[in-house]
Amino acid sequence: MRKLIDMTRVLIPTGALGLGYDRAALALGVANRPDIIAVDGGSTDSGPSYLGRGVSKYSRGSTKAEWRELMQARAEARVPLVIGTAGTCGADAAVDWLFQITEELAAELGQKLRVTRLYSGQNATFLAKALVDGRVTPLPAAPPISADILAACTNIVALAGAEQIQAALATGADIVIAGRTTDTALIAALPLLRGDHAGAAWHGAKVGECGAIATTNPASGTIQIDFDARGFTFTPLGATARATPYTVSAHMLYENSDPFILHEPGGHLDVTAARYQALNQREVRVEGSKWVPGPYTVKLEGARIAGYQTVALALLRDRRYVENARAWADDVITQTRARVAARLGLASDTYDLEIRLIGIDASLGALENHRPLPAEVGALAIVTAPTEALAAEIAKMANPYLLHHALEEDEPMPTFAFPFSPAEMQRGALYEFCLNHVLHSADPMAPFRLVVTEVGND
Amino acid sequence: MTELGSLVEKVRSKNAGPFWLTIDVFCGNSDVFTRVAALPTARIAALFGVDPAQMKRFDIAELNVVKVSVPRPVVQGTRADRDMHGAAWGCLLAELEID
């Protein structure tokens, strides 16, 4: 579609930096003269360890390779490049990690840039006071929290919305590296700033946040969305990718517990009355989405250490052991626990020892209702203990049983397959998410910080 | 009686944040949608071991989609969690025998 003066064109290269995209589609997007390039850098979907440690899930090499191409696309398009939830988790350390990569690339590419960092990290003491004041409140299915739990978090972040991205853009940034943001905010920010339809801005952002997932060719990655005063137009840029009213409307289902409502800082999106129209074989027009303003809140995420883990894997191939795998595993646990009590003097509730049976019910546990016998069973022993050393010690105590434990006392000693030496694998700290709350903040910027830096050279 | 998964286009289960799971059944056409939508909520809740009162359910005729969302019985990534991305839950629904 030809670009009109009163529309905002957002180019979304991929659903997440590190996932890859179609280069030709990205080049087409740049040629279409976008007003901004926006890309997501993460989510909670891979679990609490990334937030807990403040690190990226994707490799530095992959991230740098893709970020290099996006920085080149930005230079060509001469518009701001914005990334949200940098380094998978959006913790301050992950923002600085991507900033360092950006500095290296600016030097390598000969680019002189203004880079604005938006930090989302939160102070536990400040939040503990806000909790007492009633300014931290739970969302549905939230765990109970306290000042102690907040203090135990290794990282707490708040999810920035459109206002904070707009503030970062207002610094004159060529590149914005944002910490934790909502997936949608980085796409909605510029259309909202320019007065486009608010319901369309958030709805289009939700459809676009995963790149080409809302098309017939998700792997093509790159899409473009035009926002205006009445709605938005969704255009896939991959050569074979098509968007239809079905692919676009169905995307509200994706990773969203309610397919009609999406909560954002300062209100919620309601798409109940949205109308989806095919403009042609591949583009979709959407109007009728509604933005409902509400109190200004930002969601909080936090992760803390819940112990340390060592795991070991034994493989049962003997048919009699496959048939009796659960009884065997229960026996191994009982024997190991007795030895831990006798030799380490540890109370049974100070650590956890579990054996998951891969091939039987490892993914669903008690909910599994499908029980044909497999050829073999993987016995995954998981020790969780208060220290790394203790977890390793207990796993080593389980080792003789995992290797040789017999179902009957009077049978010859069996031996089971171990894929590795050493048999034990130290997983380090086990992190857990412990916040599902919002922080009420009259000033959207109060919980966030901006740092503006000039990097690189001509 | 037929397995639900053999009738529909796709059953997709995902996290909706660390505290919720959401399962989308893409039925493909209105006949299949009608059969899937006839499933009692209590029967789906029992599959997942959750209280039906806590389950959100959306029967979306325009998309031929039945969607259910449940609080995760164990929070994503905690010690007892077996499935970081909530990937296997949809299999329970796909293997359910329906009329």
Coordinates of C-alpha atoms in Angstrom, one line a residue:
Chain A
M1 CA 0.0 0.0 0.0
R2 CA 1.3 3.5 -0.9
K3 CA 2.2 5.4 2.2
L4 CA 0.0 8.4 3.0
I5 CA 1.2 11.5 4.9
D6 CA -1.1 11.0 7.9
M7 CA -0.2 7.5 8.7
T8 CA 2.6 5.9 10.8
R9 CA 4.4 3.0 9.3
V10 CA 6.1 0.6 11.7
L11 CA 8.5 -2.0 10.3
I12 CA 8.8 -5.1 12.5
P13 CA 11.8 -7.2 11.3
T14 CA 11.0 -10.4 13.3
G15 CA 9.1 -11.7 16.3
A16 CA 12.2 -11.6 18.5
L17 CA 15.8 -10.6 17.9
G18 CA 17.8 -13.9 17.6
L19 CA 14.9 -15.8 15.9
G20 CA 15.9 -14.9 12.3
Y21 CA 14.0 -13.4 9.4
D22 CA 13.9 -13.2 5.6
R23 CA 16.5 -10.7 4.4
A24 CA 14.7 -9.9 1.3
A25 CA 11.6 -9.0 3.3
L26 CA 13.6 -6.7 5.6
A27 CA 15.1 -5.0 2.5
L28 CA 11.6 -4.5 1.1
G29 CA 10.5 -3.0 4.5
V30 CA 13.3 -0.5 4.4
A31 CA 12.5 0.5 0.9
N32 CA 8.9 1.1 1.9
R33 CA 10.2 4.1 4.1
P34 CA 9.0 3.2 7.6
D35 CA 8.8 5.8 10.4
I36 CA 10.3 3.5 12.9
I37 CA 11.8 0.0 13.2
A38 CA 10.6 -1.9 16.2
V39 CA 11.7 -5.3 17.4
D40 CA 11.1 -7.4 20.6
G41 CA 14.0 -8.8 22.4
G42 CA 12.4 -11.3 24.8
S43 CA 9.7 -12.6 27.0
T44 CA 9.1 -14.7 30.2
D45 CA 8.3 -17.7 28.0
S46 CA 11.6 -19.5 28.5
G47 CA 11.4 -19.4 32.3
P48 CA 12.7 -17.5 35.3
S49 CA 16.4 -18.2 35.0
Y50 CA 17.1 -15.5 32.4
L51 CA 15.5 -12.8 34.6
G52 CA 17.0 -14.3 37.7
R53 CA 20.5 -14.1 36.2
G54 CA 19.9 -11.0 34.1
V55 CA 21.1 -12.8 30.9
S56 CA 20.0 -13.4 27.4
K57 CA 18.7 -16.8 26.1
Y58 CA 20.1 -16.3 22.7
S59 CA 23.8 -16.5 21.8
R60 CA 25.8 -13.3 21.8
G61 CA 27.0 -14.2 18.2
S62 CA 23.5 -14.6 16.9
T63 CA 22.3 -11.5 18.6
K64 CA 25.2 -9.5 17.3
A65 CA 24.8 -10.8 13.7
E66 CA 21.1 -9.9 13.6
W67 CA 21.5 -6.6 15.4
R68 CA 24.2 -5.6 12.9
E69 CA 21.7 -6.0 10.1
L70 CA 19.1 -4.1 11.9
M71 CA 21.5 -1.3 12.6
Q72 CA 22.4 -1.2 8.9
A73 CA 18.7 -1.1 8.0
R74 CA 18.2 1.8 10.5
A75 CA 21.1 3.7 8.9
E76 CA 19.5 3.2 5.5
A77 CA 16.0 4.1 6.5
R78 CA 17.2 7.0 8.7
V79 CA 14.6 6.4 11.4
P80 CA 14.8 5.2 15.0
L81 CA 15.4 1.6 15.8
V82 CA 13.8 0.4 19.1
I83 CA 14.2 -2.9 20.9
G84 CA 12.1 -3.8 23.9
T85 CA 12.9 -6.4 26.6
A86 CA 16.5 -6.4 25.5
G87 CA 18.5 -9.6 26.2
T88 CA 15.4 -11.9 26.8
C89 CA 14.6 -10.6 30.3
G90 CA 15.0 -6.8 30.1
A91 CA 17.0 -6.6 33.3
D92 CA 19.4 -3.7 33.6
A93 CA 22.4 -6.1 33.1
A94 CA 20.8 -7.4 29.9
V95 CA 20.2 -3.8 28.6
D96 CA 23.9 -3.1 29.2
W97 CA 24.9 -6.3 27.4
L98 CA 23.1 -5.2 24.3
F99 CA 24.4 -1.7 24.7
Q100 CA 28.0 -3.1 24.7
I101 CA 27.2 -5.0 21.5
T102 CA 25.8 -1.8 20.0
E103 CA 29.0 0.1 20.9
E104 CA 31.1 -2.6 19.2
L105 CA 28.9 -2.6 16.1
A106 CA 28.8 1.2 15.9
A107 CA 32.6 1.2 15.8
E108 CA 32.7 -1.7 13.3
L109 CA 30.1 -0.1 11.0
G110 CA 31.5 3.4 11.3
Q111 CA 28.2 4.8 12.6
K112 CA 27.9 7.7 15.0
L113 CA 24.7 7.3 17.1
R114 CA 22.7 8.6 19.9
V115 CA 21.7 5.5 22.0
T116 CA 19.2 5.8 24.7
R117 CA 18.8 3.1 27.3
L118 CA 15.5 2.7 29.1
Y119 CA 16.1 0.9 32.4
S120 CA 13.2 -1.1 33.9
G121 CA 15.0 -2.5 37.0
Q122 CA 13.2 -2.0 40.3
N123 CA 14.5 -1.4 43.8
A124 CA 13.1 -4.0 46.3
T125 CA 13.1 -1.5 49.2
F126 CA 11.1 1.0 47.2
L127 CA 8.6 -1.7 46.2
A128 CA 8.3 -3.0 49.8
K129 CA 7.3 0.5 50.9
A130 CA 4.8 0.7 47.9
L131 CA 3.4 -2.7 49.0
V132 CA 2.7 -1.3 52.5
D133 CA 1.2 1.8 51.0
G134 CA -1.2 -0.3 48.8
R135 CA 0.5 0.7 45.6
V136 CA 1.6 -2.9 44.7
T137 CA -1.5 -5.1 44.2
P138 CA -1.9 -8.7 43.0
L139 CA -3.2 -9.9 39.6
P140 CA -5.3 -13.1 39.3
A141 CA -3.3 -16.2 40.4
A142 CA -0.6 -14.1 42.0
P143 CA 1.5 -15.7 44.8
P144 CA 1.6 -14.0 48.2
I145 CA 4.5 -11.6 48.6
S146 CA 6.3 -9.8 51.4
A147 CA 9.2 -7.4 51.9
D148 CA 11.4 -10.5 52.5
I149 CA 10.4 -12.1 49.1
L150 CA 11.0 -8.8 47.3
A151 CA 14.4 -8.5 49.0
A152 CA 15.2 -12.1 47.9
C153 CA 14.7 -11.3 44.2
T154 CA 17.9 -11.2 42.3
N155 CA 16.1 -9.0 39.7
I156 CA 12.8 -7.2 39.6
V157 CA 11.6 -5.4 36.5
A158 CA 8.6 -3.3 35.6
L159 CA 7.0 -3.6 32.2
A160 CA 7.2 -0.2 30.5
G161 CA 4.4 0.9 28.3
A162 CA 4.1 3.4 25.4
E163 CA 4.8 6.5 27.5
Q164 CA 8.3 5.4 28.5
I165 CA 9.2 4.4 24.9
Q166 CA 7.9 7.8 23.8
A167 CA 10.1 9.5 26.5
A168 CA 13.1 7.5 25.1
L169 CA 12.3 8.6 21.6
A170 CA 12.0 12.2 22.7
T171 CA 15.7 12.2 23.6
G172 CA 16.4 12.2 19.9
A173 CA 17.6 8.6 20.0
D174 CA 18.8 6.8 16.9
I175 CA 18.5 3.6 18.8
V176 CA 16.5 2.9 21.9
I177 CA 17.6 -0.1 24.0
A178 CA 14.7 -0.7 26.4
G179 CA 14.6 -3.1 29.3
R180 CA 11.4 -4.9 30.1
T181 CA 8.5 -3.5 28.1
T182 CA 5.2 -5.0 27.2
D183 CA 5.6 -6.7 23.8
T184 CA 3.1 -4.3 22.3
A185 CA 4.4 -1.0 23.7
L186 CA 7.4 -0.5 21.4
I187 CA 5.1 -0.9 18.4
A188 CA 2.3 1.3 19.7
A189 CA 4.4 4.1 21.1
L190 CA 5.0 6.1 17.9
P191 CA 1.5 5.8 16.4
L192 CA 0.0 6.9 19.8
L193 CA 2.5 9.8 19.9
R194 CA 1.4 11.0 16.5
G195 CA -2.3 10.8 17.4
D196 CA -3.3 7.7 15.5
H197 CA -6.3 5.7 16.7
A198 CA -5.5 4.4 20.2
G199 CA -7.4 1.1 19.8
A200 CA -5.8 0.5 16.5
A201 CA -2.3 1.3 17.8
W202 CA -2.6 -1.3 20.6
H203 CA -4.4 -3.9 18.5
G204 CA -2.0 -3.6 15.6
A205 CA 0.9 -3.9 18.0
K206 CA -0.5 -7.1 19.5
V207 CA -1.0 -8.6 16.0
G208 CA 2.5 -7.5 15.0
E209 CA 4.5 -8.3 18.2
C210 CA 5.4 -11.8 17.0
G211 CA 6.4 -10.7 13.5
A212 CA 4.9 -12.9 10.8
I213 CA 3.2 -15.4 13.2
A214 CA -0.1 -13.8 12.2
T215 CA 0.5 -14.7 8.6
T216 CA 0.5 -17.9 6.5
N217 CA 4.3 -18.0 6.6
P218 CA 5.5 -17.4 10.2
A219 CA 9.2 -18.1 9.4
S220 CA 9.4 -15.1 7.0
G221 CA 9.5 -12.8 10.1
T222 CA 9.2 -9.3 8.6
I223 CA 5.9 -7.4 8.5
Q224 CA 4.8 -3.8 8.3
I225 CA 1.8 -2.1 9.9
D226 CA 0.3 1.3 8.8
F227 CA -1.6 3.1 11.6
D228 CA -3.9 6.0 11.0
A229 CA -6.8 7.9 12.6
R230 CA -9.3 5.0 12.0
G231 CA -7.5 1.7 12.1
F232 CA -4.5 -0.2 10.9
T233 CA -3.4 -2.1 7.8
F234 CA -1.3 -5.3 8.3
T235 CA 1.1 -6.2 5.5
P236 CA 3.4 -9.2 5.5
L237 CA 6.7 -8.6 3.6
G238 CA 7.8 -12.2 2.9
A239 CA 7.3 -13.1 -0.7
T240 CA 5.0 -16.0 0.0
A241 CA 3.5 -14.7 3.3
R242 CA -0.2 -13.8 3.3
A243 CA -2.4 -12.2 6.0
T244 CA -6.1 -13.0 6.0
P245 CA -8.9 -11.8 8.3
Y246 CA -8.5 -15.2 9.9
T247 CA -4.8 -15.1 10.6
V248 CA -5.0 -11.6 11.9
S249 CA -8.0 -12.0 14.1
A250 CA -6.8 -15.3 15.4
H251 CA -3.6 -13.8 16.7
M252 CA -5.4 -12.2 19.7
L253 CA -5.6 -15.8 20.9
Y254 CA -1.8 -16.2 21.0
E255 CA -0.2 -16.5 24.5
N256 CA -3.2 -14.4 25.8
S257 CA -5.6 -15.8 28.4
D258 CA -8.4 -13.7 27.1
P259 CA -8.7 -13.3 23.3
F260 CA -10.7 -10.0 23.4
I261 CA -9.0 -8.0 26.2
L262 CA -5.3 -7.1 26.5
H263 CA -4.2 -5.2 29.6
E264 CA -1.5 -2.5 29.1
P265 CA -0.1 0.3 31.3
G266 CA -2.9 2.9 31.6
G267 CA -5.8 0.9 30.3
H268 CA -6.8 -2.0 28.2
L269 CA -7.6 -2.9 24.6
D270 CA -11.0 -4.4 23.8
V271 CA -11.3 -6.0 20.3
T272 CA -14.8 -7.3 20.7
A273 CA -16.1 -4.9 18.0
A274 CA -13.1 -5.1 15.7
R275 CA -13.8 -5.6 12.0
Y276 CA -11.3 -7.4 9.8
Q277 CA -11.4 -6.8 6.0
A278 CA -9.2 -8.4 3.3
L279 CA -7.8 -5.6 1.2
N280 CA -6.4 -8.0 -1.3
Q281 CA -4.8 -11.5 -1.3
R282 CA -2.3 -10.6 1.4
E283 CA -3.2 -7.4 3.3
V284 CA -5.8 -7.0 6.0
R285 CA -7.5 -3.8 7.3
V286 CA -8.7 -3.6 10.9
E287 CA -11.0 -1.0 12.4
G288 CA -13.3 -0.8 15.4
S289 CA -10.8 -1.8 18.2
K290 CA -11.3 0.1 21.3
W291 CA -8.8 1.5 23.9
V292 CA -10.3 1.8 27.4
P293 CA -8.3 4.1 29.7
G294 CA -7.8 3.1 33.3
P295 CA -5.6 3.8 36.3
Y296 CA -1.9 3.9 35.4
T297 CA -0.2 0.7 36.5
V298 CA 2.9 -1.2 35.4
K299 CA 3.2 -5.0 35.8
L300 CA 6.1 -6.3 37.9
E301 CA 8.2 -9.4 37.3
G302 CA 10.7 -10.8 39.8
A303 CA 12.8 -13.9 40.1
R304 CA 14.6 -15.4 43.1
I305 CA 16.8 -18.4 43.9
A306 CA 14.8 -21.4 45.2
G307 CA 17.7 -23.8 45.7
Y308 CA 20.4 -25.5 43.6
Q309 CA 20.0 -28.5 41.4
T310 CA 22.1 -31.5 40.3
V311 CA 20.5 -34.0 37.8
A312 CA 21.5 -37.4 36.6
L313 CA 20.0 -39.6 33.8
A314 CA 19.9 -43.4 33.8
L315 CA 18.3 -45.4 31.0
L316 CA 16.3 -48.5 31.7
R317 CA 16.2 -50.8 28.6
D318 CA 15.5 -54.2 30.3
R319 CA 11.8 -55.0 29.7
R320 CA 11.1 -56.1 33.3
Y321 CA 12.5 -52.7 34.5
V322 CA 10.6 -50.8 31.9
E323 CA 7.4 -52.5 33.2
N324 CA 8.2 -51.7 36.8
A325 CA 9.9 -48.4 36.3
R326 CA 7.8 -46.4 38.8
A327 CA 8.3 -49.0 41.6
W328 CA 12.0 -49.1 40.8
A329 CA 12.3 -45.3 40.9
D330 CA 10.3 -45.1 44.2
D331 CA 12.7 -47.6 45.7
V332 CA 15.8 -45.7 44.5
I333 CA 14.4 -42.6 46.2
T334 CA 13.7 -44.5 49.5
Q335 CA 17.2 -46.1 49.5
T336 CA 18.9 -42.8 48.7
R337 CA 17.0 -40.9 51.3
A338 CA 17.9 -43.4 54.0
R339 CA 21.6 -43.1 53.1
V340 CA 21.4 -39.3 53.1
A341 CA 19.8 -39.4 56.6
A342 CA 22.5 -41.9 57.8
R343 CA 25.6 -40.3 56.3
L344 CA 24.8 -36.6 56.0
G345 CA 22.3 -36.4 58.9
L346 CA 20.0 -34.3 56.7
A347 CA 16.3 -34.0 57.6
S348 CA 14.2 -35.3 54.7
D349 CA 12.4 -31.9 54.2
T350 CA 15.6 -29.9 53.7
Y351 CA 16.1 -31.1 50.2
D352 CA 14.1 -32.7 47.4
L353 CA 14.8 -35.8 45.3
E354 CA 12.6 -36.7 42.4
I355 CA 12.8 -39.1 39.6
R356 CA 10.9 -38.3 36.4
L357 CA 10.3 -41.2 34.0
I358 CA 10.9 -40.1 30.4
G359 CA 8.8 -42.3 28.2
I360 CA 6.1 -42.8 30.9
D361 CA 4.9 -39.5 32.3
A362 CA 7.8 -37.0 32.4
S363 CA 5.9 -34.1 30.8
L364 CA 2.5 -34.4 32.4
G365 CA 3.0 -36.3 35.7
A366 CA -0.2 -37.3 37.4
L367 CA -2.3 -35.9 34.6
E368 CA -0.9 -38.4 32.1
N369 CA -3.6 -40.8 31.0
H370 CA -2.0 -42.6 28.1
R371 CA 0.2 -45.6 29.2
P372 CA 1.5 -47.9 26.5
L373 CA 4.9 -49.4 27.4
P374 CA 7.9 -47.8 25.7
A375 CA 11.0 -49.7 24.6
E376 CA 13.0 -47.8 27.2
V377 CA 12.6 -45.4 30.0
G378 CA 14.8 -42.4 30.9
A379 CA 15.1 -42.0 34.7
L380 CA 15.8 -38.3 35.3
A381 CA 16.9 -37.9 38.9
I382 CA 16.6 -34.3 40.1
V383 CA 18.1 -33.1 43.4
T384 CA 17.2 -29.7 44.7
A385 CA 19.1 -28.6 47.8
P386 CA 20.0 -25.4 49.7
T387 CA 23.5 -25.3 48.3
E388 CA 25.2 -26.4 45.1
A389 CA 27.6 -28.6 47.0
L390 CA 24.8 -30.4 48.9
A391 CA 22.9 -31.0 45.7
A392 CA 25.9 -32.6 44.1
E393 CA 26.6 -34.7 47.3
I394 CA 23.1 -36.1 47.4
A395 CA 23.1 -36.9 43.7
K396 CA 26.4 -38.8 44.1
M397 CA 24.7 -40.7 46.9
A398 CA 21.9 -41.7 44.5
N399 CA 24.4 -42.8 41.9
P400 CA 25.0 -46.5 43.0
Y401 CA 21.2 -47.0 43.1
L402 CA 20.7 -45.4 39.7
L403 CA 23.4 -47.7 38.3
H404 CA 22.6 -51.0 40.0
H405 CA 19.4 -51.1 42.1
A406 CA 17.6 -54.4 41.7
L407 CA 13.8 -54.9 41.9
E408 CA 14.3 -58.1 43.9
E409 CA 16.9 -58.7 46.6
D410 CA 17.7 -62.2 45.3
E411 CA 18.3 -61.4 41.7
P412 CA 21.8 -60.8 40.1
M413 CA 22.9 -57.2 40.2
P414 CA 21.6 -55.3 37.2
T415 CA 23.4 -52.4 35.5
F416 CA 21.7 -49.6 33.7
A417 CA 22.8 -47.4 30.8
F418 CA 24.4 -44.0 31.7
P419 CA 24.9 -41.6 28.8
F420 CA 27.6 -39.5 30.5
S421 CA 30.6 -39.6 32.7
P422 CA 30.5 -37.9 35.2
A423 CA 26.9 -39.1 35.7
E424 CA 25.9 -35.9 37.5
M425 CA 25.2 -32.6 35.9
Q426 CA 25.2 -29.5 38.0
R427 CA 22.4 -27.1 36.9
G428 CA 23.4 -24.3 39.3
A429 CA 20.7 -22.2 40.8
L430 CA 17.0 -22.9 40.4
Y431 CA 15.1 -19.6 40.0
E432 CA 11.4 -19.0 40.4
F433 CA 9.1 -16.2 39.4
C434 CA 7.6 -14.7 42.5
L435 CA 5.7 -11.7 41.4
N436 CA 2.4 -11.4 39.4
H437 CA 1.6 -7.9 40.6
V438 CA 1.2 -4.3 39.4
L439 CA 2.7 -1.1 40.7
H440 CA 0.4 1.9 40.7
S441 CA 2.3 5.0 39.6
A442 CA 0.7 8.4 38.8
D443 CA 3.9 9.4 36.9
P444 CA 4.6 6.7 34.3
M445 CA 8.3 7.6 34.2
A446 CA 8.9 7.5 38.0
P447 CA 9.8 3.7 38.1
F448 CA 12.0 4.0 35.0
R449 CA 15.3 5.6 34.1
L450 CA 16.8 7.0 30.8
V451 CA 20.5 7.2 30.0
V452 CA 21.5 8.9 26.8
T453 CA 25.0 8.1 25.3
E454 CA 26.7 9.1 22.0
V455 CA 28.6 6.1 20.6
G456 CA 30.7 5.3 17.6
N457 CA 32.2 7.7 15.1
D458 CA 31.8 8.7 11.4
Chain B
M1 CA -16.4 -41.5 19.4
T2 CA -13.4 -39.9 17.8
E3 CA -10.2 -38.4 19.1
L4 CA -10.6 -34.6 19.1
G5 CA -7.1 -34.2 17.5
S6 CA -8.1 -36.2 14.4
L7 CA -11.0 -33.8 13.7
V8 CA -9.5 -30.4 14.3
E9 CA -6.7 -28.5 12.4
K10 CA -4.6 -27.9 15.4
V11 CA -4.5 -27.9 19.2
R12 CA -2.0 -25.3 20.5
S13 CA -1.0 -25.0 24.1
K14 CA 1.2 -22.1 25.4
N15 CA 2.0 -20.2 28.5
A16 CA 0.0 -16.9 28.8
G17 CA 2.6 -15.5 31.2
P18 CA 4.2 -17.6 34.0
F19 CA 1.0 -18.1 35.9
W20 CA -1.5 -19.1 33.2
L21 CA -1.8 -21.7 30.4
T22 CA -3.9 -21.2 27.4
I23 CA -5.1 -23.9 24.9
D24 CA -6.5 -23.0 21.5
V25 CA -8.4 -25.6 19.5
F26 CA -8.6 -24.5 15.8
C27 CA -11.6 -26.5 14.6
G28 CA -11.4 -25.6 10.9
N29 CA -15.1 -25.6 10.1
S30 CA -18.4 -25.0 11.8
D31 CA -19.4 -28.7 12.0
V32 CA -16.3 -29.6 14.0
F33 CA -16.6 -26.4 16.0
T34 CA -20.1 -27.4 17.0
R35 CA -18.9 -30.8 18.2
V36 CA -15.9 -29.4 20.1
A37 CA -18.0 -26.6 21.6
A38 CA -20.4 -29.3 22.9
L39 CA -17.7 -30.5 25.3
P40 CA -18.7 -29.8 28.9
T41 CA -16.3 -27.3 30.7
A42 CA -16.1 -29.7 33.7
R43 CA -14.7 -32.5 31.4
I44 CA -12.0 -30.2 30.1
A45 CA -11.2 -28.9 33.6
A46 CA -10.9 -32.5 34.9
L47 CA -8.3 -33.3 32.2
F48 CA -6.1 -30.5 33.5
G49 CA -6.9 -31.2 37.2
V50 CA -8.2 -27.7 37.7
D51 CA -11.3 -26.2 39.3
P52 CA -13.8 -25.5 36.5
A53 CA -14.7 -22.2 38.3
Q54 CA -11.2 -21.0 37.6
M55 CA -11.2 -21.9 34.0
K56 CA -11.8 -19.2 31.3
R57 CA -13.5 -20.6 28.2
F58 CA -14.2 -18.8 24.9
D59 CA -16.2 -20.5 22.2
I60 CA -15.5 -18.2 19.2
A61 CA -17.8 -19.2 16.3
E62 CA -16.4 -16.6 13.9
L63 CA -13.0 -18.2 14.1
N64 CA -14.2 -21.8 14.7
V65 CA -12.0 -21.8 17.8
V66 CA -12.5 -23.1 21.3
K67 CA -10.1 -21.5 23.8
V68 CA -9.6 -22.4 27.4
S69 CA -7.2 -20.7 29.9
V70 CA -6.4 -22.1 33.3
P71 CA -4.1 -20.9 36.1
R72 CA -1.0 -23.1 36.0
P73 CA -1.2 -25.8 38.7
V74 CA 2.5 -25.2 39.2
V75 CA 4.0 -21.8 38.3
Q76 CA 6.3 -21.9 35.2
G77 CA 9.8 -22.8 36.1
T78 CA 9.3 -23.7 39.7
R79 CA 10.8 -27.0 41.0
A80 CA 7.7 -29.0 40.3
D81 CA 7.1 -27.7 36.8
R82 CA 7.7 -30.3 34.1
D83 CA 6.9 -28.3 31.0
M84 CA 8.5 -24.8 30.8
H85 CA 6.5 -23.7 27.7
G86 CA 3.2 -25.5 28.6
A87 CA 3.7 -27.4 25.4
A88 CA 2.3 -30.8 26.3
W89 CA -1.0 -29.8 27.7
G90 CA -2.7 -29.6 24.4
C91 CA -2.0 -33.4 23.9
L92 CA -4.5 -34.2 26.7
L93 CA -7.2 -32.4 24.8
A94 CA -6.2 -33.7 21.4
E95 CA -6.5 -37.3 22.7
L96 CA -9.9 -36.8 24.3
E97 CA -12.6 -38.9 22.8
I98 CA -15.6 -36.8 21.7
D99 CA -19.1 -37.5 20.2

